[in-house]
Every structure is written in C-alpha cells, then in structure tokens.
Short mmCIF file of C-alpha atoms in Angstrom, two decimals:
data_model
loop_
_atom_site.label_atom_id
_atom_site.label_comp_id
_atom_site.label_asym_id
_atom_site.label_seq_id
_atom_site.Cartn_x
_atom_site.Cartn_y
_atom_site.Cartn_z
CA UNK Y 1 27.11 1.93 27.99
CA UNK Y 2 28.43 -1.26 26.40
CA UNK Y 3 28.81 0.07 22.89
CA UNK Y 4 29.50 -3.26 21.25
CA UNK Y 5 26.63 -5.20 22.81
CA UNK Y 6 24.62 -6.42 19.82
CA UNK Y 7 22.00 -8.44 21.68
CA UNK Y 8 19.71 -5.42 21.70
CA UNK Y 9 18.30 -6.26 25.10
CA UNK Y 10 19.28 -3.00 26.71
CA UNK Y 11 16.70 -0.28 27.25
CA UNK Y 12 16.61 2.60 24.77
CA UNK Y 13 18.77 5.50 25.84
CA UNK Y 14 19.19 9.09 24.65
CA UNK Y 15 21.58 8.11 21.87
CA UNK Y 16 19.02 5.59 20.54
CA UNK Y 17 16.34 8.27 20.67
CA UNK Y 18 18.65 10.63 18.77
CA UNK Y 19 19.33 7.98 16.08
CA UNK Y 20 15.61 7.20 15.69
CA UNK Y 21 14.69 10.88 15.49
CA UNK Y 22 17.37 11.45 12.82
CA UNK Y 23 16.16 8.37 10.88
CA UNK Y 24 12.62 9.73 10.96
CA UNK Y 25 13.74 13.14 9.71
CA UNK Y 26 15.91 11.62 6.95
CA UNK Y 27 13.11 9.36 5.67
CA UNK Y 28 10.59 12.17 5.76
CA UNK Y 29 13.00 14.20 3.66
CA UNK Y 30 13.88 11.40 1.21
CA UNK Y 31 10.35 10.03 0.80
CA UNK Y 32 7.75 12.40 2.22
CA UNK Y 33 4.19 11.21 2.75
CA UNK Y 34 1.85 13.04 0.32
CA UNK Y 35 0.53 16.13 2.08
CA UNK Y 36 -3.09 15.35 1.26
CA UNK Y 37 -3.10 11.79 2.63
CA UNK Y 38 -4.52 12.83 6.02
CA UNK Y 39 -7.41 14.64 4.26
CA UNK Y 40 -8.18 11.65 2.04
CA UNK Y 41 -8.23 9.24 4.98
CA UNK Y 42 -10.34 11.55 7.13
CA UNK Y 43 -12.90 12.09 4.37
CA UNK Y 44 -13.12 8.35 3.71
CA UNK Y 45 -13.44 7.26 7.34
CA UNK Y 46 -15.75 10.05 8.36
CA UNK Y 47 -18.51 9.09 5.98
CA UNK Y 48 -17.71 5.44 5.86
CA UNK Y 49 -20.69 3.20 5.44
CA UNK Y 50 -19.88 0.03 7.26
CA UNK Y 51 -21.67 -2.32 4.89
CA UNK Y 52 -20.72 -0.53 1.65
CA UNK Y 53 -18.58 -2.38 -0.88
CA UNK Y 54 -15.24 -0.64 -1.17
CA UNK Y 55 -14.42 0.38 -4.75
CA UNK Y 56 -10.66 0.45 -5.28
CA UNK Y 57 -8.95 2.83 -7.65
CA UNK Y 58 -7.50 0.58 -10.36
CA UNK Y 59 -6.61 3.20 -12.95
CA UNK Y 60 -5.77 6.89 -12.88
CA UNK Y 61 -4.75 8.19 -16.31
CA UNK Y 62 -4.26 11.67 -17.69
CA UNK Y 63 -4.52 12.56 -21.37
CA UNK Y 64 -5.06 15.55 -23.60
CA UNK Y 65 -8.45 15.74 -25.33
CA UNK Y 66 -8.90 17.00 -28.91
CA UNK Y 67 -10.18 20.26 -27.45
CA UNK Y 68 -6.83 20.70 -25.72
CA UNK Y 69 -8.37 20.15 -22.26
CA UNK Y 70 -6.51 17.88 -19.95
CA UNK Y 71 -8.75 14.95 -19.05
CA UNK Y 72 -8.15 12.62 -16.17
CA UNK Y 73 -9.85 9.23 -16.18
CA UNK Y 74 -10.35 7.23 -13.03
CA UNK Y 75 -11.56 3.65 -12.88
CA UNK Y 76 -12.87 2.17 -9.65
CA UNK Y 77 -13.85 -1.46 -9.19
CA UNK Y 78 -15.82 -3.31 -6.55
CA UNK Y 79 -17.78 -6.53 -6.21
CA UNK Y 80 -20.91 -4.61 -7.26
CA UNK Y 81 -19.52 -3.11 -10.45
CA UNK Y 82 -17.14 -0.62 -11.95
CA UNK Y 83 -17.25 3.16 -12.07
CA UNK Y 84 -15.43 5.30 -14.65
CA UNK Y 85 -15.04 9.00 -13.98
CA UNK Y 86 -13.59 11.64 -16.25
CA UNK Y 87 -12.42 14.85 -14.63
CA UNK Y 88 -11.89 18.10 -16.58
CA UNK Y 89 -10.84 21.41 -15.09
CA UNK Y 90 -13.42 24.07 -15.99
CA UNK Y 91 -11.60 26.92 -14.33
CA UNK Y 92 -8.93 27.32 -11.66
CA UNK Y 93 -9.83 25.14 -8.68
CA UNK Y 94 -13.09 23.80 -10.17
CA UNK Y 95 -13.62 20.59 -12.14
CA UNK Y 96 -16.51 18.91 -13.93
CA UNK Y 97 -16.94 15.18 -13.51
CA UNK Y 98 -18.69 12.79 -15.88
CA UNK Y 99 -19.26 9.28 -14.67
CA UNK Y 100 -20.58 6.01 -15.99
CA UNK Y 101 -21.38 2.79 -14.25
CA UNK Y 102 -20.60 -0.68 -15.57
CA UNK Y 103 -22.90 -2.56 -15.84
CA UNK Y 104 -25.03 0.43 -16.99
CA UNK Y 105 -27.86 0.73 -14.47
CA UNK Y 106 -29.73 3.62 -12.87
CA UNK Y 107 -28.44 4.53 -9.42
CA UNK Y 108 -28.18 7.41 -6.98
CA UNK Y 109 -24.68 8.88 -6.82
CA UNK Y 110 -23.53 11.02 -3.94
CA UNK Y 111 -20.38 13.12 -4.19
CA UNK Y 112 -18.74 13.81 -0.84
CA UNK Y 113 -15.98 16.38 -0.68
CA UNK Y 114 -13.94 17.93 2.09
CA UNK Y 115 -15.44 21.13 3.43
CA UNK Y 116 -18.49 21.18 1.12
CA UNK Y 117 -22.02 19.77 1.37
CA UNK Y 118 -22.73 16.45 -0.35
CA UNK Y 119 -24.08 16.62 -3.91
CA UNK Y 120 -26.55 13.96 -5.04
CA UNK Y 121 -27.22 13.15 -8.70
CA UNK Y 122 -29.04 10.33 -10.50
CA UNK Y 123 -27.31 8.05 -12.98
CA UNK Y 124 -29.68 7.43 -15.92
CA UNK Y 125 -30.60 4.03 -17.30
CA UNK Y 126 -27.35 3.93 -19.28
CA UNK Y 127 -25.49 4.44 -16.01
CA UNK Y 128 -24.33 7.96 -16.85
CA UNK Y 129 -24.20 10.96 -14.54
CA UNK Y 130 -22.44 14.31 -14.28
CA UNK Y 131 -21.61 16.88 -11.64
CA UNK Y 132 -20.94 20.24 -13.29
CA UNK Y 133 -19.01 22.08 -10.62
CA UNK Y 134 -16.79 20.32 -8.10
CA UNK Y 135 -14.22 22.12 -6.04
CA UNK Y 136 -10.78 20.53 -6.33
CA UNK Y 137 -9.61 18.57 -3.32
CA UNK Y 138 -10.41 15.33 -1.53
CA UNK Y 139 -13.59 13.69 -2.84
CA UNK Y 140 -15.41 10.38 -2.65
CA UNK Y 141 -18.30 8.90 -4.64
CA UNK Y 142 -20.98 6.75 -3.01
CA UNK Y 143 -23.23 4.82 -5.38
CA UNK Y 144 -26.58 3.37 -4.27
CA UNK Y 145 -27.52 0.48 -6.52
CA UNK Y 146 -30.70 -1.53 -6.10
CA UNK Y 147 -28.39 -4.36 -5.01
CA UNK Y 148 -26.36 -2.44 -2.45
CA UNK Y 149 -24.02 0.47 -1.82
CA UNK Y 150 -20.55 1.01 -3.23
CA UNK Y 151 -18.16 3.64 -1.87
CA UNK Y 152 -14.95 4.62 -3.66
CA UNK Y 153 -11.65 5.32 -1.99
CA UNK Y 154 -11.28 9.06 -1.52
CA UNK Y 155 -9.20 10.70 -4.27
CA UNK Y 156 -7.72 14.12 -4.80
CA UNK Y 157 -9.67 15.65 -7.71
CA UNK O 1 14.17 10.60 25.64
CA UNK O 2 13.41 13.64 23.55
CA UNK O 3 9.66 14.17 23.53
CA UNK O 4 9.02 10.48 23.05
CA UNK O 5 8.17 10.00 26.70
CA UNK O 6 5.91 13.06 26.89
CA UNK O 7 2.91 10.77 27.32
CA UNK O 8 3.30 7.64 29.38
CA UNK O 9 2.18 4.37 27.79
CA UNK O 10 -0.76 4.18 30.20
CA UNK O 11 -1.97 7.70 29.39
CA UNK O 12 -1.65 6.91 25.70
CA UNK O 13 -3.57 3.65 26.06
CA UNK O 14 -6.33 5.40 27.97
CA UNK O 15 -6.61 7.99 25.19
CA UNK O 16 -6.66 5.28 22.49
CA UNK O 17 -9.26 3.26 24.41
CA UNK O 18 -11.55 6.29 24.51
CA UNK O 19 -11.09 6.93 20.77
CA UNK O 20 -11.80 3.29 19.93
CA UNK O 21 -14.98 3.35 22.03
CA UNK O 22 -16.19 6.39 20.12
CA UNK O 23 -15.36 4.73 16.78
CA UNK O 24 -17.28 1.59 17.81
CA UNK O 25 -20.22 3.82 18.72
CA UNK O 26 -20.23 5.07 15.11
CA UNK O 27 -18.32 8.31 15.61
CA UNK O 28 -15.66 7.69 12.97
CA UNK O 29 -14.52 11.33 13.08
CA UNK O 30 -13.05 10.55 16.50
CA UNK O 31 -10.17 8.91 14.63
CA UNK O 32 -8.71 12.21 13.45
CA UNK O 33 -5.89 12.61 16.00
CA UNK O 34 -4.82 9.02 15.65
CA UNK O 35 -4.94 9.19 11.83
CA UNK O 36 -2.67 12.23 11.90
CA UNK O 37 -0.33 10.55 14.35
CA UNK O 38 -0.02 7.15 12.66
CA UNK O 39 -0.34 7.98 8.94
CA UNK O 40 3.41 8.59 8.40
CA UNK O 41 4.19 5.23 10.01
CA UNK O 42 1.64 3.36 7.86
CA UNK O 43 2.74 5.20 4.73
CA UNK O 44 6.36 4.12 5.24
CA UNK O 45 5.30 0.54 6.03
CA UNK O 46 3.44 0.46 2.68
CA UNK O 47 6.40 2.03 0.85
CA UNK O 48 8.74 -0.58 2.34
CA UNK O 49 6.75 -3.23 0.45
CA UNK O 50 7.88 -1.62 -2.82
CA UNK O 51 4.66 0.21 -3.70
CA UNK O 52 4.49 3.44 -5.70
CA UNK O 53 3.55 6.57 -3.74
CA UNK O 54 0.10 6.37 -5.29
CA UNK O 55 -0.55 2.75 -4.32
CA UNK O 56 0.90 3.29 -0.86
CA UNK O 57 -1.61 6.11 -0.28
CA UNK O 58 -4.49 3.84 -1.36
CA UNK O 59 -3.28 1.07 0.94
CA UNK O 60 -3.15 3.42 3.93
CA UNK O 61 -6.69 4.59 3.23
CA UNK O 62 -7.95 1.00 2.85
CA UNK O 63 -6.35 0.09 6.18
CA UNK O 64 -8.21 2.85 8.03
CA UNK O 65 -11.49 1.89 6.38
CA UNK O 66 -10.81 -1.65 7.59
CA UNK O 67 -10.37 -0.33 11.12
CA UNK O 68 -13.74 1.43 11.06
CA UNK O 69 -15.34 -1.84 9.93
CA UNK O 70 -13.48 -4.01 12.40
CA UNK O 71 -13.02 -1.73 15.42
CA UNK O 72 -14.81 -4.31 17.57
CA UNK O 73 -12.05 -6.85 16.87
CA UNK O 74 -9.41 -4.71 18.56
CA UNK O 75 -9.82 -5.58 22.17
CA UNK O 76 -7.01 -3.63 23.74
CA UNK O 77 -5.85 -0.16 22.74
CA UNK O 78 -2.24 -1.30 23.06
CA UNK O 79 -2.91 -3.63 20.12
CA UNK O 80 -4.08 -0.83 17.81
CA UNK O 81 -0.71 0.22 16.33
CA UNK O 82 0.27 -3.39 15.75
CA UNK O 83 -3.08 -4.16 14.10
CA UNK O 84 -2.79 -1.18 11.75
CA UNK O 85 0.81 -2.01 10.83
CA UNK O 86 0.07 -5.67 10.07
CA UNK O 87 -3.04 -4.84 8.01
CA UNK O 88 -1.06 -2.22 6.06
CA UNK O 89 1.72 -4.69 5.34
CA UNK O 90 -0.72 -7.41 4.24
CA UNK O 91 -2.77 -5.03 2.07
CA UNK O 92 0.43 -3.62 0.52
CA UNK O 93 1.53 -7.14 -0.32
CA UNK O 94 -1.78 -7.74 -2.17
CA UNK O 95 -1.36 -4.46 -4.06
CA UNK O 96 2.22 -5.30 -5.00
CA UNK O 97 1.11 -8.69 -6.32
CA UNK O 98 -1.68 -7.11 -8.36
CA UNK O 99 0.65 -4.36 -9.67
CA UNK O 100 3.17 -6.98 -10.79
CA UNK O 101 0.49 -8.53 -13.03
CA UNK O 102 -0.29 -5.19 -14.67
CA UNK O 103 1.72 -2.82 -16.80
CA UNK O 104 4.21 -0.83 -14.77
CA UNK O 105 2.74 2.55 -13.91
CA UNK O 106 4.44 5.73 -15.07
CA UNK O 107 5.36 6.94 -11.65
CA UNK O 108 7.33 3.90 -10.48
CA UNK O 109 10.66 5.29 -11.60
CA UNK O 110 10.14 8.64 -9.98
CA UNK O 111 8.86 7.05 -6.81
CA UNK O 112 11.48 4.38 -6.39
CA UNK O 113 12.90 4.94 -2.96
CA UNK O 114 16.47 6.16 -3.17
CA UNK O 115 18.60 3.23 -2.12
CA UNK O 116 21.87 4.75 -3.16
CA UNK O 117 24.10 6.73 -0.79
CA UNK O 118 24.99 9.07 -3.68
CA UNK O 119 21.33 9.90 -4.14
CA UNK O 120 20.88 10.37 -0.39
CA UNK O 121 23.74 12.87 -0.43
CA UNK O 122 22.02 14.83 -3.20
CA UNK O 123 18.70 14.88 -1.35
CA UNK O 124 19.78 15.42 2.23
CA UNK O 125 21.18 18.77 3.24
CA UNK O 126 22.69 17.55 6.48
CA UNK O 127 26.03 15.72 6.40
CA UNK O 128 25.19 13.80 9.55
CA UNK O 129 21.97 12.53 7.95
CA UNK O 130 23.94 11.35 4.90
CA UNK O 131 26.30 9.45 7.17
CA UNK O 132 23.34 7.99 9.11
CA UNK O 133 21.78 6.74 5.88
CA UNK O 134 25.12 5.25 4.79
CA UNK O 135 25.08 3.12 7.94
CA UNK O 136 21.36 2.36 7.58
CA UNK O 137 21.83 1.05 4.01
CA UNK O 138 24.36 -1.48 5.31
CA UNK O 139 21.70 -3.18 7.41
CA UNK O 140 19.67 -6.11 6.11
CA UNK O 141 16.45 -5.26 4.29
CA UNK O 142 14.41 -6.55 7.22
CA UNK O 143 16.34 -4.39 9.67
CA UNK O 144 15.83 -1.35 7.42
CA UNK O 145 12.09 -2.02 7.22
CA UNK O 146 11.80 -2.47 10.98
CA UNK O 147 13.95 0.51 11.99
CA UNK O 148 12.23 2.85 9.56
CA UNK O 149 8.85 1.86 11.03
CA UNK O 150 10.04 2.14 14.63
CA UNK O 151 11.52 5.58 13.89
CA UNK O 152 8.21 6.74 12.37
CA UNK O 153 6.23 5.82 15.48
CA UNK O 154 5.82 8.74 17.84
CA UNK O 155 7.01 6.66 20.74
CA UNK O 156 9.56 3.92 20.04
CA UNK O 157 7.07 1.08 19.86
CA UNK O 158 9.72 -1.51 19.12
CA UNK O 159 8.02 -4.66 20.37
CA UNK O 160 4.55 -4.04 18.87
CA UNK O 161 5.90 -2.94 15.49
CA UNK O 162 8.43 -5.74 15.12
CA UNK O 163 5.78 -8.33 15.91
CA UNK O 164 3.31 -6.72 13.49
CA UNK O 165 5.96 -6.86 10.75
CA UNK O 166 6.45 -10.55 11.43
CA UNK O 167 9.76 -10.17 13.26
CA UNK O 168 9.32 -11.47 16.79
CA UNK O 169 11.03 -9.17 19.25
CA UNK O 170 10.71 -11.42 22.26
CA UNK O 171 10.82 -8.78 24.93
CA UNK O 172 8.48 -6.42 26.64
CA UNK O 173 8.95 -2.70 26.52
CA UNK O 174 11.17 -0.44 24.48
CA UNK O 175 14.47 -2.31 24.39
CA UNK O 176 17.01 -1.48 21.74
CA UNK O 177 16.72 -4.56 19.56
CA UNK O 178 19.42 -6.11 17.39
CA UNK O 179 18.84 -3.88 14.36
CA UNK O 180 19.25 -0.67 16.31
CA UNK O 181 22.25 -2.13 18.18
CA UNK O 182 23.89 -2.84 14.82
CA UNK O 183 23.23 0.66 13.46
CA UNK O 184 24.42 2.19 16.70
CA UNK O 185 27.68 0.26 16.50
CA UNK O 186 28.19 1.42 12.89
CA UNK O 187 27.57 5.04 13.83
CA UNK O 188 29.94 4.90 16.77
CA UNK O 189 32.80 4.32 14.28
CA UNK O 190 31.83 7.51 12.43
CA UNK O 191 33.43 10.76 13.66
CA UNK O 192 30.21 12.67 12.88
CA UNK O 193 28.24 10.46 15.23
CA UNK O 194 30.69 8.99 17.73
CA UNK O 195 30.24 10.25 21.24
CA UNK O 196 33.23 10.59 23.46
#
C-alpha cells in the first residue's frame, strides 16, 4: 500500500471502503434525509401520468387563523395554472383541505394518498373545491382541466 | 469490501435492466427498490447544491418523475445512476437560482449543513467520525461534493458519479480517485485512523 500515492489510480481497498462507510454514516447523522421522502417519491411515481403538467410547490406557509386553528397554505404552479390549498387539522391525524384554482375554472380534482383509495371532487365554476376528511401523510392532487391534466408534486399533509 | 461487493456489477445491471423494462412498460411501481436504494444519494447531491431540506426533497421527487417520463432515453442500466445524479444536480441548480430570487425561506438557517468542525463534534457521538469530518472539511468543495456522493452510493460508483457531477474521472472501474487519496493521506496522519 503506497500511502502517499495521490494519483488515485489504485483500486479501492478495505481501508477506502471503511472511510466511505464512515463518511456515509457521518453524513446521514449530520444531515439525515427526511424519513418520508421515499413515500412521497413512490406515491408520485406510482400514479404518474406521463403527459400531465407537473405542478411545483412554490410556497408552503403556516399561520394561525383567528379561530386559533393552525392553517397551512400550499401554492403549486404549472404551465396550466396555479393551485392554492389550505390544510387544517380537524382532529388527530385527519385534515380538511380547501382548494382553489387560478384561473378559476371548473375541473375534476383527484386526491391520491398513500394507502387510501383516491377521492374525486369537482371544482365549481369559481375553481373552488374541498375534501372534508383526509388522512395525514403523503398526498398528491391531480387536476383535470378542459385543456389538460396537471399533477402536483406529492406533499406530506 | 464490506458488503459493497455483495452484488457484482453484472448482477446489479441485470436487475436494473429488468426494472427499467418494467418502468418503460408503464409499471412505475417497479421503481420501488431502486428509489429506496438511490434516494439518499440523490438527496445529498441536491443538498450539496445549497438547497434547503424542503427544496432538496422536491428536487429528488422531480428527478424521479423525470425518469418515468424519459425511461426510454436511458439505454443501458449502467447509465441509470449517472443519469439520476446529473438530473438531480441540474434541477437543484435551477431551484437554487429560483430561491435566490425569492425571499429567503424560514428553514434555511436550521437546514444549513454544518460546515464547522465544532458543530460536527456536537452532533456526532463518535470521536473517529469527528476526526474523519475534520479531514473531510479540509478538502476542496468539489472533492467534498464528490466524496459525499460516492459514499452514499451502495457500491462505490466512483467513475459514474464523478462524471455525472461534471468531474471527469478518466478511468474505468472503482479506482480510488484523487479526492479519496487525499482524504486517506490526511487520515493516515491521525492516530484514531492510522493503521500500523
């Protein structure tokens, strides 16, 4: 083992493997990947609609409403339009979501969530819709406009 | 080398080829094992571009959605890891540019990756890990980015990852590489790591 060879052309040996394994462990400890990331990715890819416009999450804000409820507001944007969603916890583990589409048009909205059947609701002609009871966890919204389909990134509700 | 050689590259490529075929046939759920295997790597690649934890998670998700849409562009399974790493890095760069135009988000401070050996010492229980990170922080930023990504890969995929990160490796197979050679030399001067 030529310990001072810095060309790096030698094959990896056990000491290299030990260093890499320790680097992996240290980085996982210093900056762990969020535990739910696998679930979000799997939900998003499993139902992915190849020709859907991807709506990116551009805002995720939390505030306290006058009622004292904690409200979370999400804003998604795609080429087809924007989608605002407010999320309020109704009881432990269950949330209500209220959504509105910009521009305000009628559309069919499908809520996909991990481990539960899809829920389909209609947005009215002002672009508003609601789903009363949603179990917390990974979820994705798919919006069918007359002009095409938009699918949001999966988020943890 | 510890566990890393449990599957030979050819077995791994055969497994990836089968998964990719199923994804191309519309069975996107077939990706599950590979998502679980490669997510930590992609997450750390996104974080190395300076993104918040939140944005890094969105970038990783966007990358996988891109794969489902473009699975037919990946002609050889051996190219899959490299493709995912380069798309993650590019997408993260776009996010970082967009984030710079907007107000800083609340969580940036909390998320900022500890780059200070004092902080490492507070966060890492193991003295050897603290000493490893002390050496690691002395490397160039590019070496840190590359080594972190190589370490996150299940099998040291040095050549594919360095090329995907835009750092030509110029050799075939898992050779040590200059960055690892440098870190190794630093560690060999440290009593906690030196091997005699």
